């Protein structure tokens, strides 16, 4: 394997580009479950990556960037993956096809296609496990069309048209066709023939219907030789089996094995979601915790040192929770005084410095609650790549952050996880 500039020595099976961080983790977890040893890299790493890896997910943050920036960042990621050499490339976007009429799914897919020299790719966001299904090219969220779901009010990417052929067609000059469920449900023979017909009729993309995992697996079989696949985590479900049939995978248990890191344990929480607040309260009923808050921090009180001093006396005996999480009315009051961004930033900065301090105290197992908070902590700890392990709850795996001293990280975005998530996560790691 290679770093940024070296020569390729080993081929990866699958090189993925994800348009956001948690989507990348979701994809990586799916691949691990399928038996692929998977590394999620945060941007393009400077250091070489380990060579016992089958799939790499480059997690970008391109979903809502201007299209030209999303394209150039995605192409840069592709160049890096091409240098390593991959048998297949995957462009991962959201299962609700989050995008605007200008992009970024179409422009990025067009650019990846051109760079890889391919003239056809499927687009399949379906993810039945998460109740995202596609029928006659129309995306459903649960029982309702995408355009009637909460996604129609999304602040950045409102989805007001459920017909994905139309949606993608607005984002590309290439022709967008459809492979309907009547062909998908018949599996291999008819599906392959229909896909070939769509391609031969001059279409560059096919939206492919899928309403069940069996549909996704059938689609995966017929696209096994496509150099570029685009879609949600759902379609990735069947990709490992393609490599498995060729004898190229080691099996799912071995794929999710992580090196043991030893050390002490802690939880940091910057999420104020309903689920996280309940998880914090659950922890507090039996275990020690320390609260920081943006107003106190803004007054100049050194809650970072206070939290670390407090932790020092306890953490040798039991794990601690340090949190900014608060109820909506408390958050609102801080935001009104400090501004929304500044209130968030001040807590993220403090939790990042606390993370560094905890690692200095010997913490090697860290649960972090909050998407933005996780991003800030991972950055502060200089983690460039995460080896993905088994899932604790759907969408949240244990990972090992590769750095000079490896650290086990469970990065949980807001609403994920059962009420005992923190305790459960720490009970599962060595
Ligand atoms: P989630 O995944 O639940 O959206 P994030 O970490 O992405 O969580 O976002 C939560 C934001 O709220 C972060 O920027 C965090 O710093 C901020 N925050 C945490 N505690 C407070 C608080 N008490 N008051 C205001 N903002 C806070």
Coordinates of C-alpha atoms and ligand atoms in Angstrom, one line a residue:
X1 CA 0.0 0.0 0.0
X2 CA 1.1 3.6 -0.4
X3 CA 0.8 7.0 1.1
X4 CA 0.0 10.1 -0.8
X5 CA 2.8 9.9 -3.3
X6 CA 4.3 6.4 -3.4
X7 CA 3.9 3.5 -5.8
X8 CA 1.2 0.9 -5.5
X9 CA 2.2 -2.5 -4.3
X10 CA -1.1 -4.2 -3.4
X11 CA -4.5 -3.7 -4.9
X12 CA -7.5 -2.9 -2.7
X13 CA -10.7 -4.6 -3.6
X14 CA -13.0 -1.6 -3.1
X15 CA -12.1 2.1 -3.0
X16 CA -15.0 4.3 -1.8
X17 CA -15.6 8.0 -1.7
X18 CA -18.3 9.1 0.7
X19 CA -19.9 12.6 0.6
X20 CA -20.1 12.9 4.4
X21 CA -18.5 11.5 7.5
X22 CA -21.2 9.5 9.2
X23 CA -22.4 8.2 5.8
X24 CA -18.8 6.9 5.4
X25 CA -18.9 5.1 8.7
X26 CA -22.3 3.6 7.8
X27 CA -20.8 2.3 4.5
X28 CA -17.7 1.0 6.2
X29 CA -19.8 -0.9 8.8
X30 CA -21.8 -2.6 6.0
X31 CA -18.6 -3.7 4.3
X32 CA -17.1 -5.0 7.6
X33 CA -20.3 -7.0 8.2
X34 CA -19.8 -8.5 4.7
X35 CA -16.3 -9.6 5.6
X36 CA -14.2 -6.8 4.3
X37 CA -11.4 -5.4 6.5
X38 CA -12.2 -1.7 6.1
X39 CA -10.4 1.5 6.8
X40 CA -12.1 4.9 6.9
X41 CA -9.8 7.7 6.2
X42 CA -10.6 11.3 7.0
X43 CA -9.6 13.2 3.9
X44 CA -6.4 11.9 2.2
X45 CA -4.0 10.6 4.8
X46 CA -0.3 11.7 4.8
X47 CA 0.9 8.4 6.2
X48 CA 0.9 5.1 4.3
X49 CA -2.1 2.9 5.2
X50 CA -1.8 -0.6 6.6
X51 CA -1.7 -3.4 4.0
X52 CA -4.1 -5.8 5.7
X53 CA -7.1 -3.9 4.3
X54 CA -9.7 -4.9 1.7
X55 CA -11.7 -1.6 1.4
X56 CA -11.0 2.0 2.1
X57 CA -13.7 4.7 2.6
X58 CA -12.5 8.2 2.0
X59 CA -14.8 10.3 4.1
X60 CA -15.3 13.8 2.6
X61 CA -17.7 16.6 3.5
X62 CA -18.8 17.5 0.0
X63 CA -22.6 17.0 0.1
X64 CA -23.4 20.7 0.4
X65 CA -20.3 22.3 -1.0
X66 CA -20.5 24.3 -4.3
X67 CA -20.5 21.7 -7.1
X68 CA -17.0 22.6 -8.4
X69 CA -15.4 22.2 -5.0
X70 CA -17.2 18.9 -4.4
X71 CA -15.9 17.7 -7.8
X72 CA -12.3 18.7 -7.2
X73 CA -12.2 17.1 -3.7
X74 CA -13.8 13.9 -5.0
X75 CA -11.3 13.7 -7.9
X76 CA -8.4 14.2 -5.5
X77 CA -9.7 11.3 -3.4
X78 CA -10.1 9.2 -6.5
X79 CA -6.6 10.0 -7.7
X80 CA -5.3 8.7 -4.3
X81 CA -7.4 5.6 -4.5
X82 CA -6.2 5.0 -8.1
X83 CA -2.6 5.3 -7.0
X84 CA -3.2 2.4 -4.5
X85 CA -5.2 0.6 -7.2
X86 CA -8.7 -0.7 -6.6
X87 CA -10.7 -3.4 -8.4
X88 CA -13.8 -1.4 -8.0
X89 CA -14.8 2.2 -7.0
X90 CA -17.8 3.3 -5.1
X91 CA -19.4 6.7 -4.8
X92 CA -21.5 6.8 -1.6
X93 CA -24.3 9.4 -1.1
X94 CA -27.2 9.5 1.2
X95 CA -30.1 7.1 0.9
X96 CA -32.5 10.0 0.6
X97 CA -30.4 11.2 -2.4
X98 CA -29.6 14.5 -0.6
X99 CA -28.7 17.0 -3.3
X100 CA -29.8 20.2 -5.0
X101 CA -30.7 20.7 -8.7
X102 CA -27.1 21.8 -9.2
X103 CA -25.6 18.8 -7.5
X104 CA -23.6 17.3 -6.1
X105 CA -24.4 13.7 -7.0
X106 CA -24.6 14.3 -10.8
X107 CA -21.5 16.5 -11.1
X108 CA -19.3 14.3 -8.9
X109 CA -20.5 11.0 -10.6
X110 CA -19.8 12.6 -14.0
X111 CA -16.3 13.5 -13.0
X112 CA -15.5 10.1 -11.5
X113 CA -16.8 8.4 -14.6
X114 CA -14.6 10.6 -16.9
X115 CA -11.6 10.0 -14.7
X116 CA -12.1 6.2 -14.7
X117 CA -12.9 6.1 -18.4
X118 CA -16.3 4.5 -17.9
X119 CA -19.5 5.4 -19.7
X120 CA -22.2 3.8 -17.5
X121 CA -23.0 3.5 -13.8
X122 CA -26.0 2.6 -11.7
X123 CA -27.4 5.0 -9.2
X124 CA -29.1 3.1 -6.4
X125 CA -29.8 4.9 -3.1
X126 CA -32.2 2.2 -1.8
X127 CA -31.6 1.1 1.8
X128 CA -34.6 -1.1 2.8
X129 CA -33.2 -1.6 6.4
X130 CA -33.6 2.1 6.9
X131 CA -37.0 2.2 5.1
X132 CA -35.6 3.8 1.9
X133 CA -37.0 2.0 -1.1
X134 CA -37.1 2.8 -4.8
X135 CA -40.0 1.8 -7.0
X136 CA -40.5 2.9 -10.7
X137 CA -37.7 5.3 -10.0
X138 CA -39.5 6.9 -7.1
X139 CA -37.9 7.1 -3.7
X140 CA -40.0 6.2 -0.7
X141 CA -39.1 7.0 2.9
X142 CA -41.2 4.6 5.0
X143 CA -44.7 4.7 3.6
X144 CA -44.5 8.1 1.9
X145 CA -42.8 9.5 -1.1
X146 CA -39.5 11.4 -0.6
X147 CA -41.3 14.6 -1.5
X148 CA -43.9 14.1 1.3
X149 CA -41.3 13.1 3.9
X150 CA -39.5 15.4 6.3
X151 CA -36.8 15.7 3.7
X152 CA -38.9 18.3 1.9
X153 CA -38.1 20.7 4.7
X154 CA -34.4 19.9 4.9
X155 CA -32.5 23.2 5.5
X156 CA -29.7 22.5 3.0
X157 CA -31.0 19.9 0.6
X158 CA -34.8 20.0 0.5
X159 CA -36.0 17.1 -1.6
X160 CA -39.3 18.0 -3.3
X161 CA -39.3 15.6 -6.3
X162 CA -39.4 11.8 -5.6
X163 CA -38.7 10.8 -9.2
X164 CA -35.0 10.1 -9.1
X165 CA -34.7 9.9 -12.9
X166 CA -35.8 13.6 -12.9
X167 CA -33.7 14.6 -10.0
X168 CA -30.4 13.1 -11.4
X169 CA -31.3 14.3 -14.9
X170 CA -31.3 17.9 -13.6
X171 CA -27.8 17.4 -12.3
X172 CA -26.1 16.0 -15.4
X173 CA -26.0 16.4 -19.2
X174 CA -25.7 12.6 -19.6
X175 CA -28.9 10.6 -20.1
X176 CA -30.5 9.0 -17.0
X177 CA -32.6 5.9 -17.5
X178 CA -34.4 3.4 -15.3
X179 CA -34.2 -0.3 -14.5
X180 CA -37.6 -1.1 -13.1
X181 CA -38.5 -3.5 -10.3
X182 CA -40.1 -5.9 -12.8
X183 CA -36.6 -6.6 -14.1
X184 CA -34.8 -6.4 -10.8
X185 CA -37.2 -8.9 -9.1
X186 CA -36.5 -11.5 -11.8
X187 CA -32.8 -11.5 -10.8
X188 CA -29.7 -12.3 -12.8
X189 CA -30.9 -13.0 -16.4
X190 CA -33.5 -10.4 -17.1
X191 CA -31.8 -7.8 -14.9
X192 CA -28.6 -8.2 -16.7
X193 CA -30.3 -7.9 -20.1
X194 CA -32.3 -4.9 -19.1
X195 CA -29.3 -3.1 -17.7
X196 CA -27.4 -3.8 -21.0
X197 CA -30.4 -2.5 -23.0
X198 CA -30.5 0.7 -21.0
X199 CA -26.8 1.2 -21.6
X200 CA -27.0 0.4 -25.3
X201 CA -29.9 2.9 -25.7
X202 CA -27.4 5.7 -24.9
X203 CA -28.1 6.1 -21.2
X204 CA -25.1 6.8 -18.9
X205 CA -26.9 6.3 -15.7
X206 CA -29.6 3.9 -14.6
X207 CA -31.7 4.5 -11.5
X208 CA -32.2 0.9 -10.3
X209 CA -35.3 0.0 -8.3
X210 CA -34.9 -2.0 -5.1
X211 CA -37.4 -2.6 -2.3
X212 CA -35.7 -5.5 -0.5
X213 CA -32.2 -6.6 0.5
X214 CA -32.7 -9.5 -2.0
X215 CA -33.1 -6.9 -4.7
X216 CA -29.9 -5.2 -3.6
X217 CA -28.0 -8.5 -3.6
X218 CA -29.3 -9.4 -7.1
X219 CA -28.2 -6.0 -8.4
X220 CA -24.8 -6.3 -6.8
X221 CA -24.2 -9.6 -8.7
X222 CA -24.9 -8.1 -12.1
X223 CA -22.7 -5.1 -11.5
X224 CA -19.8 -7.0 -10.2
X225 CA -17.6 -6.0 -13.2
X226 CA -18.7 -2.3 -13.1
X227 CA -15.6 -0.2 -12.4
X228 CA -17.8 2.5 -10.8
X229 CA -20.8 2.0 -8.7
X230 CA -22.9 4.8 -7.2
X231 CA -25.4 4.6 -4.4
X232 CA -26.2 4.4 -0.7
X233 CA -24.9 2.0 1.9
X234 CA -27.7 -0.4 0.9
X235 CA -26.2 -1.4 -2.4
X236 CA -22.9 -2.0 -0.7
X237 CA -24.6 -4.9 1.1
X238 CA -24.0 -7.2 -1.9
X239 CA -20.6 -6.0 -3.0
X240 CA -18.5 -8.1 -0.5
X241 CA -20.1 -11.3 -1.7
X242 CA -18.9 -10.5 -5.2
X243 CA -15.3 -10.7 -3.8
X244 CA -16.2 -13.5 -1.5
X245 CA -17.2 -15.7 -4.4
X246 CA -13.8 -15.1 -5.9
X247 CA -12.2 -16.3 -2.6
X248 CA -10.8 -12.9 -1.8
X249 CA -12.2 -12.3 1.6
X250 CA -11.4 -13.7 5.1
X251 CA -14.9 -13.7 6.6
X252 CA -16.9 -11.4 8.7
X253 CA -15.7 -12.2 12.2
X254 CA -12.1 -11.8 11.3
X255 CA -12.9 -8.6 9.3
X256 CA -14.3 -6.9 12.4
X257 CA -11.5 -7.8 14.7
X258 CA -9.7 -4.8 16.1
X259 CA -6.3 -4.7 17.8
X260 CA -6.7 -4.5 21.6
X261 CA -5.6 -1.0 22.9
X262 CA -5.7 -1.5 26.7
X263 CA -5.7 1.7 28.7
X264 CA -8.4 3.6 30.6
X265 CA -12.0 4.5 29.4
X266 CA -14.0 7.7 29.1
X267 CA -17.1 9.2 27.5
X268 CA -17.2 12.8 26.0
X269 CA -20.6 14.1 25.0
X270 CA -21.3 17.3 23.0
X271 CA -24.5 16.2 21.5
X272 CA -27.7 17.8 22.8
X273 CA -30.1 15.4 21.0
X274 CA -33.0 13.7 22.8
X275 CA -31.3 10.3 22.6
X276 CA -28.0 11.6 23.9
X277 CA -29.6 13.5 26.8
X278 CA -31.3 10.3 27.8
X279 CA -27.9 8.4 27.5
X280 CA -26.2 11.0 29.7
X281 CA -29.0 10.8 32.3
X282 CA -28.8 7.0 32.3
X283 CA -25.0 7.1 32.9
X284 CA -25.5 9.6 35.7
X285 CA -27.8 7.4 37.6
X286 CA -24.9 5.1 38.5
X287 CA -21.6 6.6 37.4
X288 CA -19.5 9.8 37.7
X289 CA -19.9 12.8 35.4
X290 CA -18.7 16.4 35.0
X291 CA -20.6 19.1 33.2
X292 CA -19.0 21.9 31.2
X293 CA -21.1 24.7 29.8
X294 CA -20.5 27.5 27.2
X295 CA -21.5 30.4 29.4
X296 CA -19.1 29.4 32.2
X297 CA -16.4 28.8 29.6
X298 CA -17.1 32.2 27.9
X299 CA -16.6 33.9 31.3
X300 CA -13.1 32.6 31.2
X301 CA -13.4 29.9 33.8
X302 CA -10.9 27.1 33.1
X303 CA -13.4 24.2 33.0
X304 CA -10.9 22.2 30.9
X305 CA -8.4 22.0 33.8
X306 CA -11.2 21.5 36.3
X307 CA -12.6 18.6 34.4
X308 CA -9.2 16.9 34.0
X309 CA -8.3 17.4 37.7
X310 CA -11.7 15.9 38.6
X311 CA -11.2 13.0 36.2
X312 CA -7.6 12.3 37.4
X313 CA -8.9 11.2 40.8
X314 CA -11.5 8.8 39.6
X315 CA -10.5 7.5 36.2
X316 CA -8.0 4.9 37.5
X317 CA -10.9 3.1 39.2
X318 CA -13.8 3.7 36.8
X319 CA -14.7 5.4 33.5
X320 CA -15.9 9.0 33.6
X321 CA -18.3 11.1 31.5
X322 CA -17.6 14.7 30.7
X323 CA -20.3 16.5 28.8
X324 CA -21.7 19.8 27.5
X325 CA -25.0 18.1 26.6
X326 CA -28.0 20.1 27.9
X327 CA -31.7 20.5 27.5
X328 CA -33.0 22.6 24.6
X329 CA -34.0 25.6 26.8
X330 CA -30.4 25.7 28.3
X331 CA -28.8 25.4 24.9
X332 CA -31.1 28.2 23.6
X333 CA -30.2 30.5 26.4
X334 CA -26.5 30.0 25.7
X335 CA -27.0 30.5 22.0
X336 CA -29.0 33.7 22.6
X337 CA -26.1 35.2 24.6
X338 CA -23.2 33.9 22.6
X339 CA -24.6 33.2 19.1
X340 CA -25.3 29.7 17.8
X341 CA -22.0 29.1 16.2
X342 CA -19.8 30.5 19.1
X343 CA -21.7 28.5 21.7
X344 CA -21.2 25.3 19.8
X345 CA -17.5 26.1 19.0
X346 CA -16.6 26.9 22.6
X347 CA -17.9 23.5 23.8
X348 CA -16.3 21.7 20.9
X349 CA -12.9 23.4 21.7
X350 CA -13.2 22.5 25.4
X351 CA -14.1 18.9 24.7
X352 CA -11.2 18.6 22.2
X353 CA -8.7 19.9 24.8
X354 CA -10.2 17.5 27.4
X355 CA -9.8 14.6 24.9
X356 CA -6.1 15.4 24.6
X357 CA -5.8 15.7 28.4
X358 CA -7.6 12.4 28.9
X359 CA -5.3 10.6 26.5
X360 CA -2.4 12.0 28.5
X361 CA -3.9 10.5 31.6
X362 CA -3.9 7.1 29.9
X363 CA -7.3 6.9 28.2
X364 CA -7.3 4.6 25.1
X365 CA -11.0 3.9 24.9
X366 CA -13.1 6.8 24.2
X367 CA -16.8 7.1 23.4
X368 CA -17.8 10.5 21.8
X369 CA -21.4 11.6 21.3
X370 CA -22.2 14.1 18.6
X371 CA -21.3 14.3 14.9
X372 CA -19.6 17.7 15.0
X373 CA -18.1 16.9 18.4
X374 CA -16.7 13.7 17.0
X375 CA -15.1 15.5 14.1
X376 CA -13.5 18.0 16.4
X377 CA -12.2 15.3 18.8
X378 CA -10.8 13.2 16.0
X379 CA -9.0 16.2 14.6
X380 CA -7.6 17.2 18.0
X381 CA -6.2 13.7 18.5
X382 CA -4.6 13.7 15.1
X383 CA -6.4 10.7 13.9
X384 CA -6.1 10.3 10.1
X385 CA -7.7 6.9 9.7
X386 CA -10.1 4.6 11.5
X387 CA -10.0 0.8 11.3
X388 CA -13.7 -0.2 11.5
X389 CA -14.8 -3.0 13.9
X390 CA -18.1 -4.5 14.9
X391 CA -21.2 -2.4 15.4
X392 CA -22.3 -1.5 18.9
X393 CA -25.7 -0.3 17.7
X394 CA -26.8 0.1 14.1
X395 CA -24.6 2.8 12.4
X396 CA -22.1 3.0 15.3
X397 CA -19.1 0.7 15.2
X398 CA -16.1 0.6 17.5
X399 CA -13.1 1.8 15.6
X400 CA -9.4 2.1 16.2
X401 CA -8.0 5.5 15.4
X402 CA -4.5 5.0 13.8
X403 CA -2.0 7.5 15.3
X404 CA 1.3 7.2 17.1
X405 CA -0.5 5.6 20.0
X406 CA -3.7 3.9 18.7
X407 CA -6.9 4.7 20.4
X408 CA -10.3 2.9 20.3
X409 CA -13.1 5.4 19.4
X410 CA -16.8 5.0 19.2
X411 CA -18.2 8.0 17.4
X412 CA -21.9 8.3 17.8
X413 CA -23.9 10.9 16.0
X414 CA -26.8 12.5 17.9
X415 CA -29.8 10.3 17.7
X416 CA -28.1 6.9 17.5
X417 CA -27.9 4.3 20.2
X418 CA -30.0 2.8 22.9
X419 CA -30.3 4.5 26.3
X420 CA -27.5 2.5 27.8
X421 CA -25.2 3.1 24.8
X422 CA -22.2 4.5 26.7
X423 CA -22.1 1.6 29.2
X424 CA -22.8 -1.0 26.5
X425 CA -20.0 0.4 24.2
X426 CA -17.4 0.4 27.0
X427 CA -18.4 -3.1 27.9
X428 CA -17.6 -4.3 24.4
X429 CA -14.1 -3.1 24.0
X430 CA -10.8 -4.5 25.2
Ligands
LIG1 P1 -25.4 15.9 17.1 O1 -24.8 14.7 16.4 O2 -26.4 15.6 18.2 O3 -26.0 16.9 16.1 P2 -23.1 17.6 17.3 O4 -21.9 17.4 18.1 O5 -23.1 17.4 15.8 O6 -24.3 16.7 17.9 O7 -23.7 19.1 17.6 C1 -23.9 19.5 18.8 C2 -23.4 21.0 18.9 O8 -23.9 21.5 20.1 C3 -21.9 21.0 19.0 O9 -21.4 22.1 18.3 C4 -21.7 21.3 20.5 O10 -20.4 21.9 20.8 C5 -22.8 22.1 20.9 N1 -23.2 22.1 22.3 C6 -22.9 21.2 23.2 N2 -23.3 21.5 24.4 C7 -23.9 22.8 24.3 C8 -24.5 23.7 25.2 N3 -24.7 23.3 26.5 N4 -25.0 24.8 24.7 C9 -24.8 25.1 23.4 N5 -24.2 24.3 22.5 C10 -23.8 23.1 22.9

